[in-house]
Backbone as numpy.savetxt, mean C-alpha at the origin, in Angstrom:
# Nx Ny Nz CAx CAy CAz Cx Cy Cz
26.65 -38.70 -13.93 27.27 -37.71 -14.59 26.68 -36.37 -13.91
27.56 -35.55 -13.27 27.13 -34.42 -12.57 27.01 -33.36 -13.44
26.00 -32.37 -13.20 25.44 -31.20 -13.68 26.11 -30.20 -12.71
26.68 -29.26 -13.81 27.32 -28.37 -13.25 26.54 -27.06 -12.94
26.27 -26.42 -12.08 25.15 -25.43 -11.58 26.23 -24.10 -11.28
27.55 -23.98 -11.85 28.02 -23.08 -11.45 27.28 -21.67 -12.02
27.89 -20.55 -11.59 27.45 -19.35 -11.91 27.51 -19.31 -13.62
28.54 -19.45 -13.97 29.09 -19.29 -15.63 27.98 -20.07 -16.24
27.44 -21.16 -15.96 26.71 -21.78 -16.73 25.60 -21.43 -16.79
24.96 -20.71 -15.56 23.82 -19.91 -15.52 23.51 -18.81 -16.20
24.61 -18.16 -16.13 24.63 -16.46 -16.97 24.96 -17.20 -18.26
25.35 -18.40 -19.10 25.38 -18.54 -20.46 24.04 -18.59 -20.77
23.34 -19.38 -20.12 22.01 -19.88 -20.50 21.39 -19.08 -21.15
20.62 -19.27 -22.32 19.75 -18.14 -23.16 18.50 -18.07 -22.61
18.07 -18.79 -21.51 16.89 -18.79 -21.05 16.96 -17.86 -19.73
18.05 -17.56 -19.37 18.42 -16.78 -18.21 18.69 -15.83 -18.55
19.35 -15.45 -19.82 19.68 -14.22 -20.50 18.47 -13.27 -20.91
17.44 -14.06 -21.36 16.18 -13.64 -21.59 15.40 -12.93 -20.72
15.13 -13.73 -19.66 14.82 -13.64 -18.35 15.38 -12.26 -17.55
16.89 -12.18 -17.56 17.24 -10.80 -17.44 17.03 -9.73 -18.33
16.85 -9.82 -19.34 16.31 -8.82 -20.31 14.72 -8.49 -19.96
13.97 -9.45 -19.69 12.80 -8.59 -19.65 12.76 -8.19 -18.21
13.40 -8.81 -17.02 13.59 -7.94 -15.79 14.18 -6.56 -16.13
14.97 -6.52 -16.70 15.80 -5.19 -16.93 14.80 -4.05 -17.65
14.17 -4.90 -18.45 12.96 -3.88 -19.68 11.99 -3.30 -18.11
11.46 -4.32 -17.60 10.17 -3.86 -16.53 10.85 -3.10 -15.64
12.27 -3.11 -15.25 12.47 -2.22 -14.16 12.55 -0.85 -14.97
13.19 -0.71 -15.94 13.29 0.62 -16.62 11.82 1.46 -16.77
10.64 0.27 -17.28 9.29 0.92 -17.39 8.87 1.38 -16.10
8.99 0.92 -15.27 8.78 1.07 -13.34 9.61 2.38 -13.21
10.81 2.74 -13.57 11.61 3.74 -13.17 11.06 5.01 -14.19
10.72 4.74 -15.55 9.95 5.94 -16.19 8.76 6.41 -15.61
8.00 5.36 -14.92 6.26 5.75 -14.60 6.62 6.72 -13.01
7.81 6.56 -12.62 7.61 7.36 -11.39 7.23 8.55 -11.19
7.68 9.53 -12.21 7.16 11.03 -12.27 5.62 11.28 -12.61
5.19 10.23 -13.37 3.65 10.11 -13.93 2.62 9.78 -13.04
2.41 10.53 -11.89 1.63 10.07 -10.93 0.17 9.82 -11.39
-0.33 10.90 -11.69 -1.85 10.78 -12.16 -1.88 10.02 -13.17
-0.97 9.90 -14.43 -1.59 8.83 -15.31 -1.33 7.39 -14.94
-0.39 6.98 -13.72 -0.02 5.73 -13.12 -1.66 5.37 -12.42
-2.19 6.57 -11.47 -3.54 6.33 -10.94 -4.73 6.11 -11.67
-4.65 6.77 -12.88 -5.74 6.69 -13.96 -5.85 5.19 -14.32
-4.61 4.63 -14.43 -4.57 3.47 -15.15 -4.74 2.25 -14.10
-4.44 2.56 -12.68 -4.82 1.56 -11.80 -6.41 1.84 -11.48
-6.93 3.07 -11.92 -8.49 3.09 -11.61 -9.03 2.57 -12.70
-8.89 2.38 -13.89 -9.13 1.54 -15.20 -9.32 0.11 -14.88
-8.00 -0.24 -14.48 -7.82 -1.48 -14.18 -8.91 -1.95 -12.91
-9.00 -1.40 -11.90 -9.95 -1.60 -10.80 -11.16 -1.58 -11.39
-11.60 -0.96 -12.35 -12.84 -0.51 -13.22 -13.42 -1.78 -13.86
-12.12 -2.33 -14.95 -12.47 -3.62 -15.43 -12.57 -4.78 -14.29
-12.16 -4.95 -13.40 -12.28 -5.79 -12.75 -13.58 -6.06 -11.76
-14.21 -4.62 -11.46 -15.22 -4.78 -10.90 -16.35 -4.82 -11.90
-16.37 -4.49 -12.93 -17.17 -4.96 -14.13 -17.51 -5.95 -14.43
-16.16 -6.96 -14.35 -15.88 -8.35 -14.54 -16.91 -8.99 -13.45
-16.56 -8.75 -12.10 -17.46 -8.99 -11.23 -19.05 -8.78 -11.25
-19.27 -7.58 -11.59 -20.80 -7.29 -11.44 -21.62 -8.14 -12.65
-20.71 -8.48 -14.13 -21.42 -8.95 -15.07 -21.16 -10.54 -14.64
-20.46 -10.94 -14.40 -20.59 -12.49 -14.34 -20.90 -13.14 -13.07
-21.38 -12.19 -12.02 -22.18 -12.47 -10.74 -21.55 -13.42 -10.01
-19.69 -13.47 -9.93 -19.22 -14.45 -9.18 -17.94 -13.77 -8.64
-17.28 -14.71 -8.04 -15.75 -14.27 -7.63 -15.69 -13.14 -6.65
-16.74 -13.37 -5.52 -16.66 -12.52 -4.53 -15.87 -12.27 -3.50
-15.16 -13.57 -3.20 -14.14 -13.82 -2.24 -13.05 -13.31 -3.11
-12.71 -13.07 -4.01 -11.59 -12.63 -4.70 -11.49 -10.87 -4.45
-12.92 -10.40 -4.80 -13.19 -9.05 -4.75 -13.02 -8.63 -3.34
-13.48 -9.27 -2.30 -13.43 -9.10 -0.82 -11.81 -8.93 -0.34
-11.05 -10.05 -0.89 -9.78 -10.08 -0.33 -8.89 -8.87 -1.13
-9.27 -8.70 -2.35 -8.78 -7.26 -3.07 -9.06 -6.03 -2.14
-10.38 -6.12 -1.89 -10.69 -4.94 -1.18 -9.94 -4.84 0.50
-9.57 -6.01 0.97 -8.98 -5.88 2.55 -7.67 -5.37 1.97
-6.91 -6.28 1.10 -5.69 -5.65 0.80 -5.42 -4.39 0.48
-6.36 -3.74 -0.39 -6.44 -2.11 -0.52 -6.44 -1.17 0.37
-7.47 -1.88 1.49 -7.80 -1.12 2.35 -6.42 -1.08 3.78
-5.93 -2.37 3.46 -4.56 -2.60 4.48 -3.21 -1.49 3.57
-3.34 -1.66 2.36 -2.29 -0.59 2.04 -2.45 0.73 1.91
-3.74 1.27 2.01 -4.36 2.59 2.20 -4.29 2.98 3.58
-4.01 2.00 4.69 -4.00 2.72 5.94 -2.44 2.51 6.02
-1.61 1.93 5.66 0.19 1.95 5.61 0.22 3.36 5.17
-0.60 3.66 3.95 0.03 5.17 3.19 -0.30 6.17 4.03
-1.44 6.12 4.81 -1.80 7.14 5.72 -0.87 7.23 6.96
-0.38 6.30 7.65 0.14 6.22 8.82 1.79 6.63 8.84
2.02 7.59 9.79 3.46 7.73 9.55 4.50 6.63 9.88
5.44 6.99 9.41 6.90 5.83 9.55 6.92 5.80 11.14
7.36 6.89 11.71 7.44 6.92 13.07 6.06 7.40 13.84
5.48 6.50 14.58 4.15 6.42 15.24 4.54 7.30 16.52
3.89 8.70 16.60 4.01 9.44 17.48 3.34 8.67 18.74
2.27 7.94 18.80 1.78 7.17 20.05 2.89 6.50 20.37
3.66 5.81 19.83 4.93 4.89 20.66 5.79 5.83 21.16
6.03 7.02 20.20 7.17 7.77 21.31 6.51 8.49 22.64
4.89 8.60 22.83 4.53 8.85 23.66 4.35 8.18 24.52
4.07 6.75 23.98 4.18 5.47 25.10 5.72 5.43 26.07
6.49 5.74 25.19 8.22 5.58 25.68 8.11 6.74 26.31
7.80 7.64 26.31 8.11 8.83 27.34 7.57 8.45 28.58
5.88 7.95 28.44 5.40 7.69 29.51 6.06 6.68 30.72
6.88 5.63 29.86 7.21 4.33 30.49 8.43 5.09 31.34
9.29 5.95 30.67 10.75 6.71 30.97 10.15 7.28 32.23
9.08 7.97 32.50 8.66 8.96 33.19 8.28 8.25 34.66
7.39 6.83 34.14 7.46 5.70 35.33 8.26 5.06 35.80
9.51 4.79 35.12 10.61 4.33 35.65 11.71 5.62 36.48
11.40 6.52 36.66 11.85 7.41 37.43 13.05 8.25 36.32
13.02 7.96 35.25 14.12 8.62 34.69 13.35 9.88 34.20
13.88 11.03 34.81 13.27 12.32 34.80 14.01 13.07 33.29
12.99 13.22 32.56 13.65 14.07 31.11 12.48 15.26 31.15
12.98 16.25 30.64 12.19 17.30 30.40 11.16 17.50 29.64
9.85 17.70 29.57 8.56 17.28 28.63 9.03 18.30 27.55
8.93 18.15 26.61 9.15 19.00 25.51 7.88 19.91 25.14
8.07 21.29 25.14 7.16 22.04 24.97 6.78 22.36 23.27
5.57 22.99 23.20 5.33 23.19 21.95 6.28 24.01 21.18
7.15 24.77 22.07 8.21 25.62 21.31 9.40 25.08 21.26
9.63 24.01 21.99 10.86 23.09 21.95 11.00 22.30 20.73
9.79 21.69 20.46 9.61 20.39 19.42 10.28 21.12 17.81
10.75 20.60 17.55 11.38 20.88 16.03 10.71 20.12 14.93
10.50 20.94 13.74 9.54 20.52 12.64 9.79 19.34 12.30
9.18 18.29 12.00 9.48 16.64 11.51 8.42 16.81 10.56
9.05 16.50 9.05 7.86 16.33 8.06 7.16 15.35 8.21
6.35 15.07 7.29 5.48 13.69 7.63 5.86 12.77 6.46
6.55 11.63 6.86 7.23 10.80 6.35 5.97 9.41 6.14
5.39 8.96 5.46 4.58 7.91 5.33 5.67 6.37 5.46
4.40 5.65 6.15 4.95 4.44 6.12 4.99 3.39 4.93
4.32 3.60 4.03 4.20 3.34 2.78 4.29 4.45 1.82
5.21 4.60 1.02 5.35 5.41 0.12 4.26 5.55 -0.93
3.93 6.42 -1.82 2.89 6.55 -2.71 3.29 5.47 -3.97
4.65 5.34 -4.37 4.78 4.56 -5.53 4.79 3.45 -5.17
5.05 2.71 -3.75 4.67 1.54 -3.45 3.65 1.31 -3.18
2.34 2.09 -2.81 1.23 1.70 -2.63 0.64 1.47 -4.08
0.84 2.56 -5.11 0.31 2.53 -6.16 0.95 0.75 -7.15
2.12 0.48 -6.97 2.77 -0.69 -7.39 1.95 -1.87 -6.81
1.93 -2.01 -5.46 1.31 -3.02 -5.08 -0.15 -3.22 -5.22
-0.79 -1.97 -5.39 -2.24 -2.26 -5.62 -2.38 -2.42 -6.99
-1.67 -1.89 -7.76 -1.79 -2.24 -9.18 -1.64 -3.98 -9.71
-0.56 -4.20 -8.89 -0.03 -5.76 -8.67 -1.30 -6.76 -8.52
-1.97 -6.33 -7.14 -3.02 -6.93 -6.68 -4.14 -6.80 -7.52
-4.31 -5.71 -8.22 -5.71 -5.53 -8.91 -5.57 -6.51 -10.25
-4.22 -6.43 -10.76 -3.97 -7.60 -11.82 -4.00 -8.90 -11.93
-3.62 -9.50 -10.58 -3.67 -10.53 -10.28 -5.10 -10.94 -9.73
-5.89 -10.10 -9.05 -7.68 -10.59 -8.99 -8.07 -10.39 -10.44
-7.70 -9.89 -11.50 -8.38 -9.88 -12.28 -7.99 -11.07 -13.09
-6.80 -11.64 -12.93 -6.56 -12.72 -13.71 -7.20 -13.99 -13.10
-7.11 -14.21 -11.61 -8.00 -15.03 -10.94 -9.31 -14.94 -11.07
-10.04 -13.96 -11.59 -11.52 -13.97 -11.92 -11.69 -14.65 -13.56
-10.71 -15.49 -14.14 -10.72 -16.20 -15.18 -11.12 -17.55 -15.00
-10.62 -18.00 -13.72 -10.46 -19.35 -13.27 -11.65 -19.62 -12.53
-12.42 -20.69 -12.86 -13.67 -20.88 -12.26 -13.36 -21.68 -10.84
-12.11 -22.34 -10.76 -11.60 -22.88 -9.38 -11.85 -21.87 -8.34
-11.65 -20.65 -8.43 -11.75 -19.46 -7.62 -13.16 -18.76 -7.15
-13.92 -19.38 -7.76 -15.76 -18.58 -8.17 -16.09 -19.49 -6.65
-15.95 -19.27 -5.54 -16.29 -19.93 -4.37 -17.85 -19.25 -4.12
-18.91 -20.46 -4.08 -20.29 -19.67 -3.65 -20.45 -19.11 -2.17
-20.63 -17.88 -2.19 -20.67 -17.16 -0.62 -21.86 -16.23 -1.30
-22.45 -16.22 0.20 -23.79 -14.96 0.39 -23.04 -13.55 0.26
-22.94 -12.99 -0.95 -21.79 -11.74 -1.07 -22.44 -10.34 -0.13
-23.90 -10.36 0.19 -24.40 -8.97 0.78 -23.40 -9.18 2.43
-23.38 -10.31 2.98 -22.55 -10.47 4.11 -20.99 -10.14 3.98
-20.65 -10.49 2.98 -19.13 -9.74 2.59 -18.93 -8.40 2.52
-19.93 -8.02 1.64 -20.15 -6.30 1.59 -20.33 -5.65 3.03
-21.25 -6.17 3.85 -21.63 -5.51 4.97 -20.36 -5.47 5.92
-19.67 -6.49 6.22 -18.51 -6.73 6.93 -17.28 -5.87 6.47
-17.33 -5.94 5.07 -16.23 -4.77 4.26 -16.31 -3.28 4.86
-17.53 -2.81 4.51 -18.15 -1.76 5.21 -17.98 -1.27 6.39
-18.43 -2.33 7.37 -18.40 -1.98 8.81 -16.79 -2.05 9.09
-15.71 -2.98 8.64 -14.57 -2.89 8.70 -13.89 -1.64 8.29
-14.09 -1.20 7.22 -13.77 0.26 6.78 -14.00 1.47 7.56
-15.32 1.37 8.06 -15.77 2.71 8.56 -14.81 2.32 10.07
-14.98 1.53 10.88 -14.18 1.08 12.03 -12.51 1.44 11.83
-11.93 1.23 10.78 -10.37 1.23 10.71 -10.18 2.90 10.64
-10.98 3.43 9.43 -10.91 5.04 9.15 -11.26 5.55 10.15
-12.20 5.43 11.06 -12.62 6.10 12.45 -11.34 6.21 13.34
-10.84 5.05 13.59 -9.62 5.02 14.20 -8.36 5.67 13.76
-8.22 5.62 12.73 -6.99 6.55 12.02 -7.29 7.80 12.17
-8.78 8.58 11.62 -8.96 9.62 12.03 -8.73 10.10 13.37
-9.09 9.32 14.06 -8.72 10.01 15.62 -7.21 9.82 15.98
-6.67 9.20 15.29 -5.06 9.02 15.51 -4.78 10.26 14.89
-4.88 10.92 13.81 -4.66 12.03 13.05 -4.69 13.39 14.06
-6.04 13.09 14.58 -6.69 14.21 14.95 -5.74 14.46 16.52
-5.74 13.38 17.30 -4.93 13.12 18.67 -3.39 14.21 18.29
-2.69 13.25 17.43 -1.16 13.54 17.15 -1.06 14.62 16.03
-2.15 15.45 15.64 -1.97 16.23 14.70 -0.96 16.09 13.66
-1.54 15.67 12.72 -0.62 15.33 11.94 -1.79 15.27 10.73
-1.36 15.54 9.19 -2.07 15.59 8.38 -1.13 14.88 6.99
-1.93 13.70 6.79 -1.06 12.97 5.70 -1.09 13.51 4.07
-1.82 14.27 3.80 -1.83 15.02 2.43 -1.59 16.60 2.40
-1.12 16.85 1.14 -0.54 18.21 0.92 -1.81 19.16 0.75
-3.03 18.83 0.91 -4.31 19.76 0.76 -4.14 20.96 1.83
-3.92 22.10 1.45 -4.16 23.31 2.25 -2.74 23.53 3.20
-1.88 22.84 2.71 -0.35 22.95 3.59 0.31 24.04 2.44
0.87 24.99 3.15 1.89 25.90 2.56 2.79 25.38 1.71
2.91 25.81 0.46 4.20 25.34 -0.45 4.91 26.59 -0.97
6.29 26.26 -0.81 6.99 27.16 -0.83 7.83 26.87 -2.07
7.88 28.02 -3.01 8.60 27.63 -4.15 9.86 28.37 -4.65
10.92 28.13 -5.36 12.07 28.72 -5.58 11.76 29.98 -6.24
12.82 30.69 -6.36 12.56 32.07 -7.17 13.58 31.75 -8.30
């Protein structure tokens, strides 16, 4: 007896139809949440606070907390980094000069304005951070993930890692003169 796995059998399956319905509802919720930036981040901050409160009260799951911190730091760095890295463009320009390809060095006046485009957009940063926080909160209810570690070492290592990576990122921002935030930038409004 052969089982027919054709597309029509799968699409007629009630479990598949229910899965598609849940998937469409979930995507609709995400689409509606896009313009509500402040509310999304407040919700994520509440989730993160619940997770940290759970870690503090239960005195465990430090590895999960550390992994979440490293992941959120990685997302934050991708959020701060431009999509088109100016250091790579400078390196390519230097290599072409070394190879003998002469090209005019762009001056301050010749360069055209290029807006700051993030490597990781704000919505994906929020979405991935929220998913990771929910997963970490879920994993904190299972004793198998409560691996005994000396948490002050993890905390010290995370602080050192955060300091070094942010220092490097800030130096990169100063060197290539870009600002990934809207603070202090001129805003033009339509009449």
